[in-house]
Amino acid sequence: DMLESIPGAHYHITWESKYDNALELIKKDIFDVILIDYWLGVHTGLELLNDTATIEAGVPIIFVTGTDNRDVDMAVMHAGATDYLVKGQFDPQTLERSIRYARSQKKLQRELTQANEELEQFAYIASHDLQEPLHVVTSYLQLIRERYSTVLDDKGNKYIGHALDGAQRMHRLIEDLLALSRLGANRRAFTLVDSSITLKMAIENLQVSIGEANGQVGYDELPSLICDQNQLVQLFQNLLSNAIKFRRPH
């Protein structure tokens, strides 16, 4: 009755009071929004919400209950509901706003999912295509070191060593990018990482830029963190790159 009383709104409403039938309807993914009541006979709406999550239904769900209970509220939102409404505490306009919000959030989520899929595809193509030219560069650098190390002076051999180190770091980055594109949503497990060692790795990656800027990087002993080391390296590199780029002119 409340949905039908919303001015200017035209909703096609399907009612279902039986748990199993409701779950089958949700599986069909034919609705724009689903409203679930807390009490569903011998079952609860929270059970239905959890079962809905297991089948990965793509429809936004608004949970309606007669109990203003924070624990239920938290459990419902954790289970994937887009909103939590308490009977007697909302009017038709509030319900309509909740529906509009749920639909807009779902649209944004779908767009984000599509963007992530496209990004992962791009990451796979880019990382795959970069491997061969990097392999060629590394091979020629190794060949130069093997054949001409006795001809080059110490500085020349040092430059070759730096170039090879940079190529190896680039290879690891490409491998990580390729692995990330294959993993999709399943990210690498976090481990205990020494932040000081990780910062040194970032500094080594940026040694050319730091040298060209006549810069020096100073830091105190940093704590260990539970994280992905490659992402932490990238974070430090971004911070250092910004510091170099936006440094105060001499």
mmCIF file of N, CA and C in Angstrom, residues 49-127:
data_model
loop_
_atom_site.group_PDB
_atom_site.id
_atom_site.type_symbol
_atom_site.label_atom_id
_atom_site.label_comp_id
_atom_site.label_asym_id
_atom_site.label_seq_id
_atom_site.Cartn_x
_atom_site.Cartn_y
_atom_site.Cartn_z
ATOM 1 N N LEU A 49 18.604 -13.247 3.067
ATOM 2 C CA LEU A 49 19.643 -12.339 2.597
ATOM 3 C C LEU A 49 20.979 -13.066 2.457
ATOM 4 N N ASN A 50 21.319 -13.901 3.426
ATOM 5 C CA ASN A 50 22.561 -14.668 3.353
ATOM 6 C C ASN A 50 22.526 -15.674 2.211
ATOM 7 N N ASP A 51 21.380 -16.323 1.996
ATOM 8 C CA ASP A 51 21.258 -17.259 0.873
ATOM 9 C C ASP A 51 21.350 -16.523 -0.448
ATOM 10 N N THR A 52 20.814 -15.313 -0.491
ATOM 11 C CA THR A 52 20.905 -14.501 -1.697
ATOM 12 C C THR A 52 22.354 -14.171 -2.019
ATOM 13 N N ALA A 53 23.141 -13.911 -0.992
ATOM 14 C CA ALA A 53 24.554 -13.593 -1.199
ATOM 15 C C ALA A 53 25.305 -14.776 -1.784
ATOM 16 N N THR A 54 24.928 -16.005 -1.393
ATOM 17 C CA THR A 54 25.632 -17.193 -1.886
ATOM 18 C C THR A 54 25.379 -17.444 -3.363
ATOM 19 N N ILE A 55 24.228 -16.989 -3.875
ATOM 20 C CA ILE A 55 23.950 -17.173 -5.301
ATOM 21 C C ILE A 55 24.362 -15.952 -6.104
ATOM 22 N N GLU A 56 24.958 -14.960 -5.424
ATOM 23 C CA GLU A 56 25.491 -13.765 -6.065
ATOM 24 C C GLU A 56 24.433 -13.058 -6.909
ATOM 25 N N ALA A 57 23.264 -12.880 -6.341
ATOM 26 C CA ALA A 57 22.219 -12.131 -7.035
ATOM 27 C C ALA A 57 22.644 -10.679 -7.181
ATOM 28 N N GLY A 58 22.344 -10.112 -8.348
ATOM 29 C CA GLY A 58 22.828 -8.764 -8.615
ATOM 30 C C GLY A 58 21.842 -7.665 -8.290
ATOM 31 N N VAL A 59 20.741 -7.991 -7.635
ATOM 32 C CA VAL A 59 19.699 -7.000 -7.381
ATOM 33 C C VAL A 59 19.889 -6.375 -6.000
ATOM 34 N N PRO A 60 19.705 -5.055 -5.865
ATOM 35 C CA PRO A 60 19.819 -4.415 -4.549
ATOM 36 C C PRO A 60 18.661 -4.817 -3.633
ATOM 37 N N ILE A 61 18.954 -4.955 -2.347
ATOM 38 C CA ILE A 61 17.964 -5.431 -1.379
ATOM 39 C C ILE A 61 17.818 -4.422 -0.244
ATOM 40 N N ILE A 62 16.571 -4.062 0.049
ATOM 41 C CA ILE A 62 16.238 -3.199 1.181
ATOM 42 C C ILE A 62 15.593 -4.068 2.254
ATOM 43 N N PHE A 63 16.123 -4.002 3.443
ATOM 44 C CA PHE A 63 15.634 -4.839 4.544
ATOM 45 C C PHE A 63 14.648 -4.037 5.381
ATOM 46 N N VAL A 64 13.478 -4.628 5.639
ATOM 47 C CA VAL A 64 12.424 -3.967 6.408
ATOM 48 C C VAL A 64 12.125 -4.801 7.650
ATOM 49 N N THR A 65 12.106 -4.158 8.792
ATOM 50 C CA THR A 65 11.874 -4.885 10.048
ATOM 51 C C THR A 65 11.094 -4.027 11.033
ATOM 52 N N GLY A 66 10.455 -4.678 11.953
ATOM 53 C CA GLY A 66 9.736 -3.955 12.993
ATOM 54 C C GLY A 66 10.576 -3.733 14.221
ATOM 55 N N THR A 67 11.829 -4.171 14.187
ATOM 56 C CA THR A 67 12.717 -4.068 15.343
ATOM 57 C C THR A 67 13.842 -3.090 15.058
ATOM 58 N N ASP A 68 13.946 -2.073 15.863
ATOM 59 C CA ASP A 68 15.038 -1.105 15.739
ATOM 60 C C ASP A 68 16.206 -1.614 16.594
ATOM 61 N N ASN A 69 16.932 -2.572 16.039
ATOM 62 C CA ASN A 69 17.994 -3.251 16.772
ATOM 63 C C ASN A 69 19.316 -3.042 16.040
ATOM 64 N N ARG A 70 20.283 -2.475 16.736
ATOM 65 C CA ARG A 70 21.559 -2.154 16.090
ATOM 66 C C ARG A 70 22.280 -3.407 15.620
ATOM 67 N N ASP A 71 22.222 -4.489 16.403
ATOM 68 C CA ASP A 71 22.905 -5.732 16.022
ATOM 69 C C ASP A 71 22.317 -6.296 14.732
ATOM 70 N N VAL A 72 20.973 -6.257 14.645
ATOM 71 C CA VAL A 72 20.329 -6.723 13.417
ATOM 72 C C VAL A 72 20.706 -5.815 12.250
ATOM 73 N N ASP A 73 20.697 -4.521 12.506
ATOM 74 C CA ASP A 73 21.085 -3.542 11.491
ATOM 75 C C ASP A 73 22.483 -3.853 10.940
ATOM 76 N N MET A 74 23.444 -4.059 11.839
ATOM 77 C CA MET A 74 24.816 -4.343 11.431
ATOM 78 C C MET A 74 24.906 -5.659 10.664
ATOM 79 N N ALA A 75 24.198 -6.687 11.145
ATOM 80 C CA ALA A 75 24.237 -7.994 10.484
ATOM 81 C C ALA A 75 23.650 -7.918 9.086
ATOM 82 N N VAL A 76 22.562 -7.168 8.960
ATOM 83 C CA VAL A 76 21.899 -7.033 7.666
ATOM 84 C C VAL A 76 22.785 -6.302 6.660
ATOM 85 N N MET A 77 23.371 -5.211 7.081
ATOM 86 C CA MET A 77 24.229 -4.445 6.177
ATOM 87 C C MET A 77 25.485 -5.228 5.821
ATOM 88 N N HIS A 78 26.010 -5.980 6.791
ATOM 89 C CA HIS A 78 27.184 -6.815 6.526
ATOM 90 C C HIS A 78 26.853 -7.909 5.514
ATOM 91 N N ALA A 79 25.604 -8.378 5.536
ATOM 92 C CA ALA A 79 25.187 -9.442 4.619
ATOM 93 C C ALA A 79 24.930 -8.923 3.207
ATOM 94 N N GLY A 80 24.942 -7.601 3.024
ATOM 95 C CA GLY A 80 24.842 -7.058 1.676
ATOM 96 C C GLY A 80 23.631 -6.212 1.365
ATOM 97 N N ALA A 81 22.788 -5.915 2.363
ATOM 98 C CA ALA A 81 21.636 -5.051 2.120
ATOM 99 C C ALA A 81 22.102 -3.629 1.820
ATOM 100 N N THR A 82 21.342 -2.934 0.994
ATOM 101 C CA THR A 82 21.695 -1.552 0.669
ATOM 102 C C THR A 82 21.073 -0.554 1.637
ATOM 103 N N ASP A 83 20.010 -0.978 2.349
ATOM 104 C CA ASP A 83 19.385 -0.078 3.321
ATOM 105 C C ASP A 83 18.623 -0.908 4.356
ATOM 106 N N TYR A 84 18.327 -0.248 5.493
ATOM 107 C CA TYR A 84 17.660 -0.902 6.624
ATOM 108 C C TYR A 84 16.578 0.040 7.116
ATOM 109 N N LEU A 85 15.320 -0.373 6.970
ATOM 110 C CA LEU A 85 14.202 0.482 7.347
ATOM 111 C C LEU A 85 13.404 -0.175 8.473
ATOM 112 N N VAL A 86 12.999 0.639 9.431
ATOM 113 C CA VAL A 86 12.221 0.160 10.572
ATOM 114 C C VAL A 86 10.765 0.559 10.379
ATOM 115 N N LYS A 87 9.886 -0.412 10.475
ATOM 116 C CA LYS A 87 8.462 -0.141 10.288
ATOM 117 C C LYS A 87 7.976 0.899 11.299
ATOM 118 N N GLY A 88 7.145 1.802 10.804
ATOM 119 C CA GLY A 88 6.620 2.850 11.661
ATOM 120 C C GLY A 88 7.529 4.061 11.754
ATOM 121 N N GLN A 89 8.758 3.955 11.175
ATOM 122 C CA GLN A 89 9.706 5.075 11.242
ATOM 123 C C GLN A 89 10.038 5.634 9.857
ATOM 124 N N PHE A 90 9.268 5.249 8.854
ATOM 125 C CA PHE A 90 9.485 5.822 7.525
ATOM 126 C C PHE A 90 8.143 6.008 6.821
ATOM 127 N N ASP A 91 8.125 6.951 5.885
ATOM 128 C CA ASP A 91 6.918 7.269 5.138
ATOM 129 C C ASP A 91 7.146 6.916 3.662
ATOM 130 N N PRO A 92 6.132 7.108 2.799
ATOM 131 C CA PRO A 92 6.302 6.769 1.378
ATOM 132 C C PRO A 92 7.482 7.474 0.712
ATOM 133 N N GLN A 93 7.710 8.741 1.056
ATOM 134 C CA GLN A 93 8.815 9.469 0.448
ATOM 135 C C GLN A 93 10.171 8.872 0.851
ATOM 136 N N THR A 94 10.274 8.477 2.124
ATOM 137 C CA THR A 94 11.515 7.850 2.591
ATOM 138 C C THR A 94 11.750 6.521 1.885
ATOM 139 N N LEU A 95 10.690 5.759 1.700
ATOM 140 C CA LEU A 95 10.803 4.475 1.013
ATOM 141 C C LEU A 95 11.218 4.676 -0.443
ATOM 142 N N GLU A 96 10.587 5.659 -1.092
ATOM 143 C CA GLU A 96 10.944 5.919 -2.492
ATOM 144 C C GLU A 96 12.407 6.351 -2.604
ATOM 145 N N ARG A 97 12.848 7.199 -1.684
ATOM 146 C CA ARG A 97 14.244 7.646 -1.698
ATOM 147 C C ARG A 97 15.197 6.462 -1.496
ATOM 148 N N SER A 98 14.815 5.547 -0.601
ATOM 149 C CA SER A 98 15.639 4.366 -0.365
ATOM 150 C C SER A 98 15.726 3.501 -1.620
ATOM 151 N N ILE A 99 14.608 3.374 -2.331
ATOM 152 C CA ILE A 99 14.593 2.592 -3.575
ATOM 153 C C ILE A 99 15.464 3.242 -4.630
ATOM 154 N N ARG A 100 15.318 4.566 -4.785
ATOM 155 C CA ARG A 100 16.133 5.271 -5.778
ATOM 156 C C ARG A 100 17.620 5.154 -5.448
ATOM 157 N N TYR A 101 17.952 5.266 -4.168
ATOM 158 C CA TYR A 101 19.347 5.151 -3.739
ATOM 159 C C TYR A 101 19.883 3.747 -4.033
ATOM 160 N N ALA A 102 19.077 2.731 -3.724
ATOM 161 C CA ALA A 102 19.509 1.353 -3.949
ATOM 162 C C ALA A 102 19.772 1.099 -5.428
ATOM 163 N N ARG A 103 18.899 1.599 -6.272
ATOM 164 C CA ARG A 103 19.068 1.392 -7.719
ATOM 165 C C ARG A 103 20.283 2.134 -8.247
ATOM 166 N N SER A 104 20.501 3.365 -7.767
ATOM 167 C CA SER A 104 21.658 4.127 -8.238
ATOM 168 C C SER A 104 22.965 3.504 -7.768
ATOM 169 N N GLN A 105 22.970 2.989 -6.540
ATOM 170 C CA GLN A 105 24.164 2.326 -6.020
ATOM 171 C C GLN A 105 24.480 1.074 -6.817
ATOM 172 N N LYS A 106 23.441 0.329 -7.183
ATOM 173 C CA LYS A 106 23.657 -0.881 -7.970
ATOM 174 C C LYS A 106 24.176 -0.552 -9.356
ATOM 175 N N LYS A 107 23.674 0.531 -9.931
ATOM 176 C CA LYS A 107 24.164 0.949 -11.239
ATOM 177 C C LYS A 107 25.641 1.308 -11.172
ATOM 178 N N LEU A 108 26.015 2.058 -10.131
ATOM 179 C CA LEU A 108 27.423 2.420 -9.961
ATOM 180 C C LEU A 108 28.282 1.184 -9.743
ATOM 181 N N GLN A 109 27.754 0.217 -8.976
ATOM 182 C CA GLN A 109 28.511 -1.004 -8.716
ATOM 183 C C GLN A 109 28.741 -1.792 -10.002
ATOM 184 N N ARG A 110 27.732 -1.874 -10.849
ATOM 185 C CA ARG A 110 27.879 -2.578 -12.121
ATOM 186 C C ARG A 110 28.885 -1.876 -13.019
ATOM 187 N N GLU A 111 28.834 -0.541 -13.050
ATOM 188 C CA GLU A 111 29.788 0.216 -13.860
ATOM 189 C C GLU A 111 31.207 0.019 -13.348
ATOM 190 N N LEU A 112 31.354 -0.011 -12.014
ATOM 191 C CA LEU A 112 32.672 -0.230 -11.426
ATOM 192 C C LEU A 112 33.177 -1.634 -11.730
ATOM 193 N N THR A 113 32.286 -2.626 -11.649
ATOM 194 C CA THR A 113 32.670 -3.998 -11.970
ATOM 195 C C THR A 113 33.126 -4.111 -13.414
ATOM 196 N N GLN A 114 32.404 -3.462 -14.314
ATOM 197 C CA GLN A 114 32.780 -3.492 -15.718
ATOM 198 C C GLN A 114 34.124 -2.802 -15.939
ATOM 199 N N ALA A 115 34.318 -1.654 -15.264
ATOM 200 C CA ALA A 115 35.589 -0.935 -15.397
ATOM 201 C C ALA A 115 36.752 -1.774 -14.879
ATOM 202 N N ASN A 116 36.533 -2.481 -13.758
ATOM 203 C CA ASN A 116 37.591 -3.336 -13.213
ATOM 204 C C ASN A 116 37.914 -4.486 -14.156
ATOM 205 N N GLU A 117 36.885 -5.061 -14.771
ATOM 206 C CA GLU A 117 37.115 -6.147 -15.722
ATOM 207 C C GLU A 117 37.919 -5.649 -16.922
ATOM 208 N N GLU A 118 37.580 -4.452 -17.411
ATOM 209 C CA GLU A 118 38.323 -3.886 -18.536
ATOM 210 C C GLU A 118 39.759 -3.564 -18.144
ATOM 211 N N LEU A 119 39.938 -3.081 -16.910
ATOM 212 C CA LEU A 119 41.283 -2.771 -16.432
ATOM 213 C C LEU A 119 42.121 -4.032 -16.297
ATOM 214 N N GLU A 120 41.518 -5.098 -15.773
ATOM 215 C CA GLU A 120 42.243 -6.358 -15.639
ATOM 216 C C GLU A 120 42.628 -6.920 -17.005
ATOM 217 N N GLN A 121 41.723 -6.762 -17.992
ATOM 218 C CA GLN A 121 42.026 -7.217 -19.345
ATOM 219 C C GLN A 121 43.173 -6.404 -19.937
ATOM 220 N N PHE A 122 43.133 -5.090 -19.724
ATOM 221 C CA PHE A 122 44.220 -4.235 -20.210
ATOM 222 C C PHE A 122 45.542 -4.598 -19.535
ATOM 223 N N ALA A 123 45.492 -4.846 -18.220
ATOM 224 C CA ALA A 123 46.707 -5.200 -17.490
ATOM 225 C C ALA A 123 47.304 -6.487 -18.032
ATOM 226 N N TYR A 124 46.445 -7.448 -18.366
ATOM 227 C CA TYR A 124 46.938 -8.718 -18.902
ATOM 228 C C TYR A 124 47.605 -8.505 -20.256
ATOM 229 N N ILE A 125 46.940 -7.757 -21.135
ATOM 230 C CA ILE A 125 47.491 -7.523 -22.478
ATOM 231 C C ILE A 125 48.800 -6.740 -22.398
ATOM 232 N N ALA A 126 48.792 -5.671 -21.586
ATOM 233 C CA ALA A 126 49.992 -4.829 -21.476
ATOM 234 C C ALA A 126 51.170 -5.607 -20.907
ATOM 235 N N SER A 127 50.928 -6.339 -19.821
ATOM 236 C CA SER A 127 52.024 -7.080 -19.187
ATOM 237 C C SER A 127 52.535 -8.183 -20.093
#
